[in-house]
Short mmCIF file of C-alpha atoms in Angstrom, two decimals:
data_model
loop_
_atom_site.label_atom_id
_atom_site.label_comp_id
_atom_site.label_asym_id
_atom_site.label_seq_id
_atom_site.Cartn_x
_atom_site.Cartn_y
_atom_site.Cartn_z
CA MET T 1 105.80 34.72 78.69
CA PHE T 2 108.43 36.67 76.77
CA SER T 3 105.84 39.16 75.46
CA ARG T 4 104.59 39.76 79.01
CA ARG T 5 108.12 40.58 80.17
CA ILE T 6 108.56 43.00 77.26
CA SER T 7 105.24 44.68 78.08
CA LEU T 8 106.23 45.00 81.73
CA LEU T 9 109.62 46.43 80.78
CA LEU T 10 108.02 48.99 78.46
CA PHE T 11 105.56 49.98 81.18
CA LEU T 12 108.35 50.48 83.73
CA LEU T 13 110.36 52.55 81.23
CA ALA T 14 107.35 54.76 80.60
CA VAL T 15 106.84 55.31 84.33
CA PHE T 16 110.53 56.11 84.75
CA ASN T 17 110.50 58.57 81.85
CA ARG T 18 107.47 60.40 83.19
CA HIS T 19 109.13 60.64 86.58
CA ALA T 20 112.40 61.83 85.06
CA ILE T 21 110.67 64.49 82.96
CA GLY T 22 108.78 65.71 86.01
CA ARG T 23 112.02 66.10 87.96
CA SER T 24 114.02 67.61 85.10
CA SER T 25 115.19 71.20 85.42
CA ASN T 26 115.29 71.62 81.62
CA PHE T 27 112.90 74.29 80.37
CA ASP T 28 112.53 76.73 77.50
CA ILE T 29 110.53 79.68 78.85
CA ILE T 30 109.25 81.11 82.11
CA ILE T 31 105.58 81.97 82.55
CA PHE T 32 104.70 84.71 85.04
CA THR T 33 101.07 84.36 86.08
CA GLN T 34 98.87 86.97 87.75
CA ARG T 35 95.41 86.28 89.20
CA TRP T 36 92.35 88.52 89.40
CA PRO T 37 91.15 88.17 93.04
CA ALA T 38 87.49 89.07 92.44
CA THR T 39 87.15 86.18 89.99
CA ILE T 40 89.02 83.75 92.22
CA CYS T 41 86.73 84.60 95.15
CA HIS T 42 83.54 84.41 93.13
CA LEU T 43 84.39 80.98 91.75
CA TRP T 44 85.72 79.72 95.09
CA GLN T 45 82.42 80.59 96.75
CA GLU T 46 80.48 78.46 94.30
CA ASN T 47 81.73 75.51 96.35
CA SER T 48 82.21 77.30 99.68
CA PRO T 49 79.49 80.00 99.93
CA TRP T 50 80.30 80.70 103.58
CA HIS T 51 83.96 81.34 102.89
CA GLN T 52 85.56 84.78 103.21
CA CYS T 53 88.44 85.31 100.81
CA ALA T 54 91.64 87.26 101.47
CA LEU T 55 91.82 90.25 99.13
CA PRO T 56 94.50 92.89 98.58
CA SER T 57 93.89 96.29 100.12
CA ASP T 58 94.11 97.95 96.69
CA ILE T 59 90.68 97.45 95.14
CA ASN T 60 92.10 96.91 91.66
CA GLU T 61 95.26 94.96 92.52
CA TRP T 62 96.19 91.83 90.62
CA THR T 63 98.08 89.28 92.69
CA ILE T 64 100.78 86.74 91.88
CA HIS T 65 99.99 83.11 91.20
CA GLY T 66 103.47 81.96 90.31
CA ILE T 67 106.61 81.90 88.18
CA TRP T 68 106.56 78.73 86.13
CA PRO T 69 109.53 77.35 84.18
CA SER T 70 108.00 75.55 81.21
CA GLN T 71 108.89 73.59 78.14
CA TYR T 72 107.45 74.58 74.78
CA HIS T 73 103.83 73.39 74.36
CA LYS T 74 104.00 71.43 77.63
CA ILE T 75 103.31 71.72 81.34
CA GLY T 76 106.40 71.40 83.47
CA PRO T 77 109.02 70.52 84.54
CA LEU T 78 107.59 70.20 88.03
CA PHE T 79 108.92 69.39 91.53
CA CYS T 80 112.50 69.46 90.26
CA ASN T 81 114.56 69.39 93.45
CA PRO T 82 113.26 67.77 96.66
CA SER T 83 116.55 68.75 98.35
CA LEU T 84 115.25 72.35 98.46
CA PRO T 85 112.43 72.11 101.01
CA PHE T 86 110.12 75.04 101.69
CA SER T 87 110.93 77.09 104.80
CA ILE T 88 108.58 79.83 105.94
CA SER T 89 111.34 81.35 108.05
CA ALA T 90 113.30 82.10 104.87
CA LEU T 91 110.52 84.47 103.79
CA LYS T 92 110.25 86.46 107.02
CA PRO T 93 112.03 89.54 105.55
CA ILE T 94 109.39 89.87 102.82
CA GLU T 95 106.41 88.17 104.45
CA GLY T 96 104.48 91.44 104.70
CA GLN T 97 104.84 92.07 100.97
CA LEU T 98 103.83 88.52 100.10
CA LYS T 99 100.69 88.77 102.24
CA GLU T 100 99.64 91.68 100.03
CA LYS T 101 101.05 90.70 96.63
CA TRP T 102 101.12 86.88 96.66
CA ILE T 103 98.01 86.16 98.73
CA ASP T 104 96.56 82.73 99.29
CA ILE T 105 93.17 84.12 98.31
CA GLU T 106 91.16 80.99 98.99
CA TYR T 107 92.71 79.96 102.31
CA GLY T 108 93.54 83.30 103.87
CA ARG T 109 96.25 85.87 104.31
CA ASP T 110 97.96 83.89 107.09
CA SER T 111 98.06 80.66 105.12
CA TYR T 112 101.40 79.62 103.64
CA SER T 113 100.00 76.78 101.53
CA LEU T 114 100.18 78.68 98.23
CA TRP T 115 103.77 79.75 98.82
CA GLN T 116 104.83 76.23 99.73
CA HIS T 117 103.04 74.78 96.72
CA GLU T 118 104.56 77.29 94.28
CA TRP T 119 108.08 76.85 95.64
CA GLU T 120 108.02 73.06 95.65
CA LYS T 121 106.28 72.70 92.29
CA HIS T 122 107.90 75.54 90.32
CA GLY T 123 110.50 77.35 92.42
CA THR T 124 112.74 74.31 92.76
CA CYS T 125 112.88 74.25 88.94
CA ALA T 126 113.51 77.99 88.61
CA ALA T 127 116.35 77.71 91.13
CA VAL T 128 118.80 76.71 88.39
CA LEU T 129 118.77 80.40 87.40
CA GLU T 130 120.88 82.62 89.66
CA PRO T 131 118.23 85.36 90.12
CA MET T 132 115.89 82.71 91.60
CA SER T 133 118.47 80.33 93.10
CA THR T 134 117.04 80.50 96.63
CA GLU T 135 113.56 80.55 98.07
CA ILE T 136 113.64 84.22 99.01
CA LYS T 137 115.10 85.20 95.62
CA TYR T 138 112.28 83.34 93.86
CA PHE T 139 109.58 85.16 95.80
CA GLN T 140 111.36 88.51 95.58
CA LYS T 141 111.49 88.06 91.82
CA GLY T 142 107.75 87.51 91.78
CA VAL T 143 107.14 90.80 93.60
CA SER T 144 109.55 92.56 91.22
CA LEU T 145 107.82 91.13 88.14
CA LEU T 146 104.43 92.22 89.46
CA LYS T 147 105.68 95.79 89.72
CA GLN T 148 107.10 95.60 86.21
CA TYR T 149 104.16 93.93 84.46
CA ASP T 150 101.23 94.78 86.74
CA MET T 151 98.04 94.03 84.79
CA LYS T 152 96.19 96.73 86.70
CA ASN T 153 98.33 99.29 84.89
CA VAL T 154 98.74 97.40 81.62
CA LEU T 155 95.03 96.89 80.99
CA SER T 156 93.97 100.31 82.22
CA GLN T 157 96.29 101.90 79.65
CA ALA T 158 94.11 100.26 77.01
CA ASN T 159 90.91 101.39 78.78
CA ILE T 160 90.16 97.87 79.98
CA VAL T 161 88.93 98.31 83.53
CA PRO T 162 87.06 96.22 86.12
CA GLY T 163 83.28 96.20 86.09
CA ASN T 164 82.87 95.58 82.37
CA SER T 165 82.84 92.82 79.76
CA TYR T 166 85.28 92.57 76.89
CA ALA T 167 86.12 90.45 73.91
CA VAL T 168 89.08 88.23 74.74
CA THR T 169 90.84 89.41 71.60
CA ASP T 170 90.63 92.99 72.91
CA ILE T 171 92.37 91.95 76.13
CA LEU T 172 95.07 90.05 74.24
CA ASN T 173 95.58 92.99 71.90
CA ALA T 174 95.85 95.36 74.86
CA ILE T 175 98.63 93.30 76.44
CA GLN T 176 100.55 93.24 73.17
CA GLU T 177 100.00 96.95 72.55
CA VAL T 178 101.20 98.05 75.99
CA LEU T 179 103.99 95.52 76.61
CA GLY T 180 105.07 94.96 73.03
CA LYS T 181 104.83 91.17 73.45
CA ARG T 182 102.03 88.64 73.15
CA GLY T 183 100.62 87.29 76.42
CA MET T 184 97.92 84.84 77.46
CA VAL T 185 94.47 85.09 79.04
CA VAL T 186 92.85 82.35 81.12
CA CYS T 187 89.10 82.26 81.79
CA ARG T 188 86.80 80.29 84.07
CA LYS T 189 83.06 79.84 83.76
CA ASP T 190 80.49 80.37 86.47
CA LYS T 191 78.81 76.98 86.73
CA SER T 192 75.38 78.40 87.47
CA SER T 193 75.26 81.21 84.90
CA GLY T 194 77.64 79.90 82.24
CA GLN T 195 79.28 83.33 82.10
CA SER T 196 83.03 83.46 81.51
CA TYR T 197 85.24 85.52 83.82
CA ILE T 198 88.82 86.64 83.33
CA MET T 199 90.83 84.70 85.91
CA GLU T 200 94.51 84.98 84.96
CA VAL T 201 96.86 86.83 82.66
CA ARG T 202 100.24 85.31 81.80
CA VAL T 203 103.33 86.86 80.29
CA CYS T 204 106.44 84.99 79.19
CA LEU T 205 110.15 85.47 79.81
CA ASN T 206 113.33 83.91 78.52
CA LYS T 207 116.02 82.56 80.83
CA ALA T 208 117.57 86.02 81.05
CA LEU T 209 114.18 87.11 82.45
CA GLU T 210 113.51 89.29 79.41
CA LEU T 211 109.93 89.61 78.17
CA ILE T 212 109.17 87.51 75.09
CA ASP T 213 106.11 86.44 73.11
CA CYS T 214 104.14 83.54 74.62
CA ASP T 215 103.56 81.89 71.22
CA ASP T 216 105.11 78.55 72.21
CA ALA T 217 103.57 78.34 75.69
CA TYR T 218 101.04 75.66 76.58
CA GLU T 219 97.46 76.80 75.87
CA TYR T 220 98.59 79.94 74.04
CA PRO T 221 96.86 82.34 73.53
CA THR T 222 93.79 81.54 75.62
CA ASN T 223 91.40 78.90 76.89
CA CYS T 224 88.53 81.42 76.68
CA ASN T 225 85.72 81.22 74.16
CA THR T 226 86.71 83.88 71.66
CA TYR T 227 83.12 84.12 70.37
CA GLU T 228 81.71 85.48 73.61
CA SER T 229 82.58 88.30 75.98
CA VAL T 230 84.40 87.74 79.24
CA VAL T 231 83.57 89.58 82.46
CA TYR T 232 86.31 91.55 84.19
CA PRO T 233 84.52 91.87 87.55
CA SER T 234 85.06 94.74 89.94
CA ARG T 235 85.47 94.24 93.66
CA SER T 236 81.98 95.69 94.14
CA ASP T 237 80.71 92.96 91.79
CA TYR T 238 82.34 90.43 94.10
CA TYR T 239 80.64 91.89 97.13
CA SER T 240 77.27 91.99 95.38
CA VAL T 241 77.67 88.29 94.59
CA GLN T 242 78.44 87.65 98.27
CA GLN T 243 75.20 89.34 99.35
CA THR T 244 72.86 87.53 96.95
#
Protein backbone atom coordinates (compact mmCIF):
# COMPACT_ATOMS: atom_id res chain seq x y z
CA MET A 1 0.00 0.00 0.00
CA PHE A 2 2.82 2.36 0.94
CA SER A 3 4.72 1.62 -2.29
CA ARG A 4 1.59 2.39 -4.32
CA ARG A 5 1.26 5.77 -2.63
CA ILE A 6 4.92 6.54 -3.34
CA SER A 7 4.47 5.55 -7.00
CA LEU A 8 1.39 7.75 -7.28
CA LEU A 9 3.21 10.67 -5.65
CA LEU A 10 6.17 10.31 -8.02
CA PHE A 11 3.81 10.17 -10.99
CA LEU A 12 2.00 13.35 -9.90
CA LEU A 13 5.32 15.14 -9.35
CA ALA A 14 6.45 14.18 -12.84
CA VAL A 15 3.22 15.50 -14.36
CA PHE A 16 3.56 18.72 -12.38
CA ASN A 17 7.19 19.18 -13.45
CA ARG A 18 6.36 18.68 -17.11
CA HIS A 19 3.56 21.21 -16.81
CA ALA A 20 5.78 23.68 -14.99
CA ILE A 21 8.56 23.37 -17.56
CA GLY A 22 6.06 23.89 -20.36
CA ARG A 23 4.80 27.10 -18.75
CA SER A 24 8.23 28.41 -17.75
CA SER A 25 9.51 31.57 -19.42
CA ASN A 26 13.14 30.54 -18.83
CA PHE A 27 15.08 30.08 -22.06
CA ASP A 28 18.63 30.30 -23.37
CA ILE A 29 18.35 31.22 -27.05
CA ILE A 30 15.82 32.38 -29.62
CA ILE A 31 15.35 30.50 -32.88
CA PHE A 32 14.09 32.47 -35.87
CA THR A 33 12.59 30.09 -38.43
CA GLN A 34 11.87 30.77 -42.10
CA ARG A 35 9.90 28.44 -44.38
CA TRP A 36 10.27 27.76 -48.10
CA PRO A 37 6.69 28.01 -49.47
CA ALA A 38 7.19 25.80 -52.54
CA THR A 39 8.22 22.89 -50.32
CA ILE A 40 5.43 23.49 -47.82
CA CYS A 41 2.85 23.46 -50.62
CA HIS A 42 4.25 20.40 -52.33
CA LEU A 43 4.23 18.37 -49.13
CA TRP A 44 0.84 19.71 -48.04
CA GLN A 45 -0.69 18.54 -51.31
CA GLU A 46 0.47 14.98 -50.72
CA ASN A 47 -2.43 14.76 -48.28
CA SER A 48 -4.70 17.40 -49.85
CA PRO A 49 -4.14 17.27 -53.65
CA TRP A 50 -7.10 19.56 -54.32
CA HIS A 51 -5.81 22.27 -52.02
CA GLN A 52 -4.54 25.64 -53.28
CA CYS A 53 -1.82 27.12 -51.09
CA ALA A 54 -1.30 30.80 -50.29
CA LEU A 55 2.05 31.94 -51.69
CA PRO A 56 3.91 35.26 -51.46
CA SER A 57 3.79 37.48 -54.52
CA ASP A 58 7.60 37.44 -54.76
CA ILE A 59 8.43 34.18 -56.52
CA ASN A 60 11.54 33.59 -54.42
CA GLU A 61 10.32 34.90 -51.05
CA TRP A 62 10.91 32.93 -47.87
CA THR A 63 8.22 33.41 -45.25
CA ILE A 64 8.24 33.44 -41.46
CA HIS A 65 7.32 30.40 -39.42
CA GLY A 66 8.05 31.79 -36.00
CA ILE A 67 10.32 33.19 -33.29
CA TRP A 68 10.91 30.45 -30.75
CA PRO A 69 12.46 30.98 -27.31
CA SER A 70 14.28 27.73 -26.55
CA GLN A 71 16.39 26.04 -23.96
CA TYR A 72 19.68 24.44 -24.94
CA HIS A 73 19.18 21.03 -26.60
CA LYS A 74 15.44 21.11 -25.84
CA ILE A 75 12.11 22.13 -27.30
CA GLY A 76 10.38 24.85 -25.36
CA PRO A 77 9.35 26.51 -23.13
CA LEU A 78 5.89 26.57 -24.67
CA PHE A 79 2.53 28.25 -23.91
CA CYS A 80 4.11 30.34 -21.16
CA ASN A 81 1.40 32.88 -20.33
CA PRO A 82 -2.31 32.12 -20.83
CA SER A 83 -3.09 35.62 -19.53
CA LEU A 84 -1.89 36.99 -22.90
CA PRO A 85 -4.62 35.78 -25.27
CA PHE A 86 -4.33 36.22 -29.02
CA SER A 87 -6.24 39.17 -30.48
CA ILE A 88 -6.45 39.63 -34.24
CA SER A 89 -7.46 43.26 -33.76
CA ALA A 90 -4.05 43.96 -32.21
CA LEU A 91 -2.42 43.09 -35.55
CA LYS A 92 -4.60 45.30 -37.77
CA PRO A 93 -1.83 47.92 -38.28
CA ILE A 94 0.49 45.31 -39.79
CA GLU A 95 -2.00 42.75 -41.09
CA GLY A 96 -1.13 43.52 -44.71
CA GLN A 97 2.55 42.83 -44.10
CA LEU A 98 1.81 39.61 -42.24
CA LYS A 99 -0.38 38.33 -45.08
CA GLU A 100 2.67 38.62 -47.31
CA LYS A 101 5.54 37.78 -44.95
CA TRP A 102 3.98 35.47 -42.32
CA ILE A 103 1.47 33.59 -44.47
CA ASP A 104 -0.57 30.66 -43.29
CA ILE A 105 0.50 28.80 -46.42
CA GLU A 106 -1.60 25.70 -45.87
CA TYR A 107 -4.86 27.32 -44.78
CA GLY A 108 -4.85 30.53 -46.78
CA ARG A 109 -3.92 34.18 -46.69
CA ASP A 110 -7.05 35.14 -44.73
CA SER A 111 -6.54 32.50 -42.06
CA TYR A 112 -5.24 33.66 -38.69
CA SER A 113 -4.61 30.17 -37.32
CA LEU A 114 -0.83 30.29 -37.78
CA TRP A 115 -0.54 33.68 -36.08
CA GLN A 116 -2.65 32.56 -33.15
CA HIS A 117 -0.69 29.34 -32.80
CA GLU A 118 2.69 31.08 -32.91
CA TRP A 119 1.68 33.75 -30.41
CA GLU A 120 0.14 31.37 -27.89
CA LYS A 121 2.87 28.72 -28.18
CA HIS A 122 5.97 30.91 -28.53
CA GLY A 123 5.08 34.60 -28.36
CA THR A 124 3.80 34.40 -24.80
CA CYS A 125 7.26 33.09 -23.85
CA ALA A 126 9.13 35.74 -25.87
CA ALA A 127 7.04 38.45 -24.20
CA VAL A 128 9.40 38.56 -21.21
CA LEU A 129 11.78 40.47 -23.52
CA GLU A 130 10.85 44.13 -24.00
CA PRO A 131 11.22 44.14 -27.83
CA MET A 132 8.56 41.40 -28.00
CA SER A 133 6.53 42.26 -24.89
CA THR A 134 3.23 42.63 -26.75
CA GLU A 135 1.55 40.75 -29.55
CA ILE A 136 2.17 43.41 -32.16
CA LYS A 137 5.81 43.82 -31.09
CA TYR A 138 6.35 40.07 -31.45
CA PHE A 139 5.02 40.01 -35.00
CA GLN A 140 6.76 43.25 -35.96
CA LYS A 141 10.01 41.72 -34.77
CA GLY A 142 9.41 38.75 -37.04
CA VAL A 143 9.00 41.01 -40.07
CA SER A 144 12.14 42.93 -39.05
CA LEU A 145 14.18 39.73 -38.66
CA LEU A 146 13.04 38.52 -42.07
CA LYS A 147 14.37 41.69 -43.66
CA GLN A 148 17.64 41.31 -41.79
CA TYR A 149 18.24 37.59 -42.36
CA ASP A 150 16.18 36.89 -45.49
CA MET A 151 17.29 33.50 -46.83
CA LYS A 152 16.43 34.56 -50.36
CA ASN A 153 19.34 37.00 -50.19
CA VAL A 154 21.61 34.94 -47.94
CA LEU A 155 21.57 31.81 -50.08
CA SER A 156 21.70 33.63 -53.41
CA GLN A 157 24.93 35.32 -52.30
CA ALA A 158 26.43 31.84 -52.18
CA ASN A 159 24.92 30.94 -55.57
CA ILE A 160 22.34 28.66 -53.98
CA VAL A 161 19.14 29.34 -55.89
CA PRO A 162 15.75 27.66 -56.34
CA GLY A 163 15.35 25.00 -59.00
CA ASN A 164 18.44 22.99 -58.09
CA SER A 165 19.70 20.33 -55.70
CA TYR A 166 22.49 20.86 -53.19
CA ALA A 167 24.45 19.06 -50.54
CA VAL A 168 23.13 20.06 -47.13
CA THR A 169 26.65 20.89 -46.02
CA ASP A 170 26.87 23.43 -48.86
CA ILE A 171 23.72 25.15 -47.60
CA LEU A 172 24.98 25.19 -44.02
CA ASN A 173 28.34 26.53 -45.14
CA ALA A 174 26.62 29.24 -47.19
CA ILE A 175 24.67 30.48 -44.16
CA GLN A 176 27.83 30.61 -42.08
CA GLU A 177 29.82 32.31 -44.84
CA VAL A 178 27.26 35.06 -45.46
CA LEU A 179 26.00 35.66 -41.90
CA GLY A 180 29.15 34.78 -40.01
CA LYS A 181 27.23 32.42 -37.71
CA ARG A 182 26.18 28.79 -37.92
CA GLY A 183 22.51 28.14 -38.69
CA MET A 184 20.28 25.10 -39.16
CA VAL A 185 18.56 23.41 -42.10
CA VAL A 186 15.39 21.33 -41.84
CA CYS A 187 14.33 18.90 -44.56
CA ARG A 188 11.21 16.88 -45.33
CA LYS A 189 10.90 13.88 -47.61
CA ASP A 190 8.36 13.38 -50.36
CA LYS A 191 6.58 10.20 -49.30
CA SER A 192 6.10 8.95 -52.85
CA SER A 193 9.54 9.68 -54.29
CA GLY A 194 11.71 9.58 -51.17
CA GLN A 195 13.39 12.80 -52.29
CA SER A 196 14.39 15.29 -49.60
CA TYR A 197 13.36 18.94 -49.92
CA ILE A 198 14.65 21.96 -48.04
CA MET A 199 11.75 23.09 -45.85
CA GLU A 200 13.13 25.50 -43.25
CA VAL A 201 16.23 27.45 -42.34
CA ARG A 202 16.78 28.56 -38.75
CA VAL A 203 19.11 31.15 -37.30
CA CYS A 204 19.71 31.77 -33.61
CA LEU A 205 19.76 34.88 -31.44
CA ASN A 206 20.66 35.67 -27.86
CA LYS A 207 18.31 37.54 -25.54
CA ALA A 208 19.67 40.85 -26.82
CA LEU A 209 18.46 39.65 -30.25
CA GLU A 210 22.02 39.45 -31.56
CA LEU A 211 22.88 36.71 -34.04
CA ILE A 212 24.76 33.77 -32.51
CA ASP A 213 25.78 30.26 -33.54
CA CYS A 214 23.04 27.63 -33.29
CA ASP A 215 25.40 24.99 -31.87
CA ASP A 216 23.34 24.36 -28.73
CA ALA A 217 19.92 24.39 -30.41
CA TYR A 218 17.76 21.28 -30.57
CA GLU A 219 18.47 19.23 -33.73
CA TYR A 220 21.51 21.32 -34.66
CA PRO A 221 22.74 21.41 -37.40
CA THR A 222 20.18 19.51 -39.46
CA ASN A 223 17.70 16.66 -39.64
CA CYS A 224 18.58 16.14 -43.32
CA ASN A 225 20.48 13.16 -44.64
CA THR A 226 23.93 14.60 -45.21
CA TYR A 227 24.80 11.78 -47.64
CA GLU A 228 22.24 12.80 -50.24
CA SER A 229 21.31 16.00 -52.03
CA VAL A 230 18.32 18.10 -51.05
CA VAL A 231 16.03 19.80 -53.56
CA TYR A 232 15.55 23.56 -53.32
CA PRO A 233 12.43 23.70 -55.50
CA SER A 234 11.45 26.72 -57.57
CA ARG A 235 7.92 28.02 -57.73
CA SER A 236 7.67 26.66 -61.27
CA ASP A 237 8.58 23.23 -59.83
CA TYR A 238 5.65 23.63 -57.45
CA TYR A 239 3.28 24.44 -60.28
CA SER A 240 4.54 21.51 -62.36
CA VAL A 241 3.82 19.22 -59.41
CA GLN A 242 0.31 20.68 -59.21
CA GLN A 243 -0.36 19.85 -62.86
CA THR A 244 0.83 16.23 -62.79
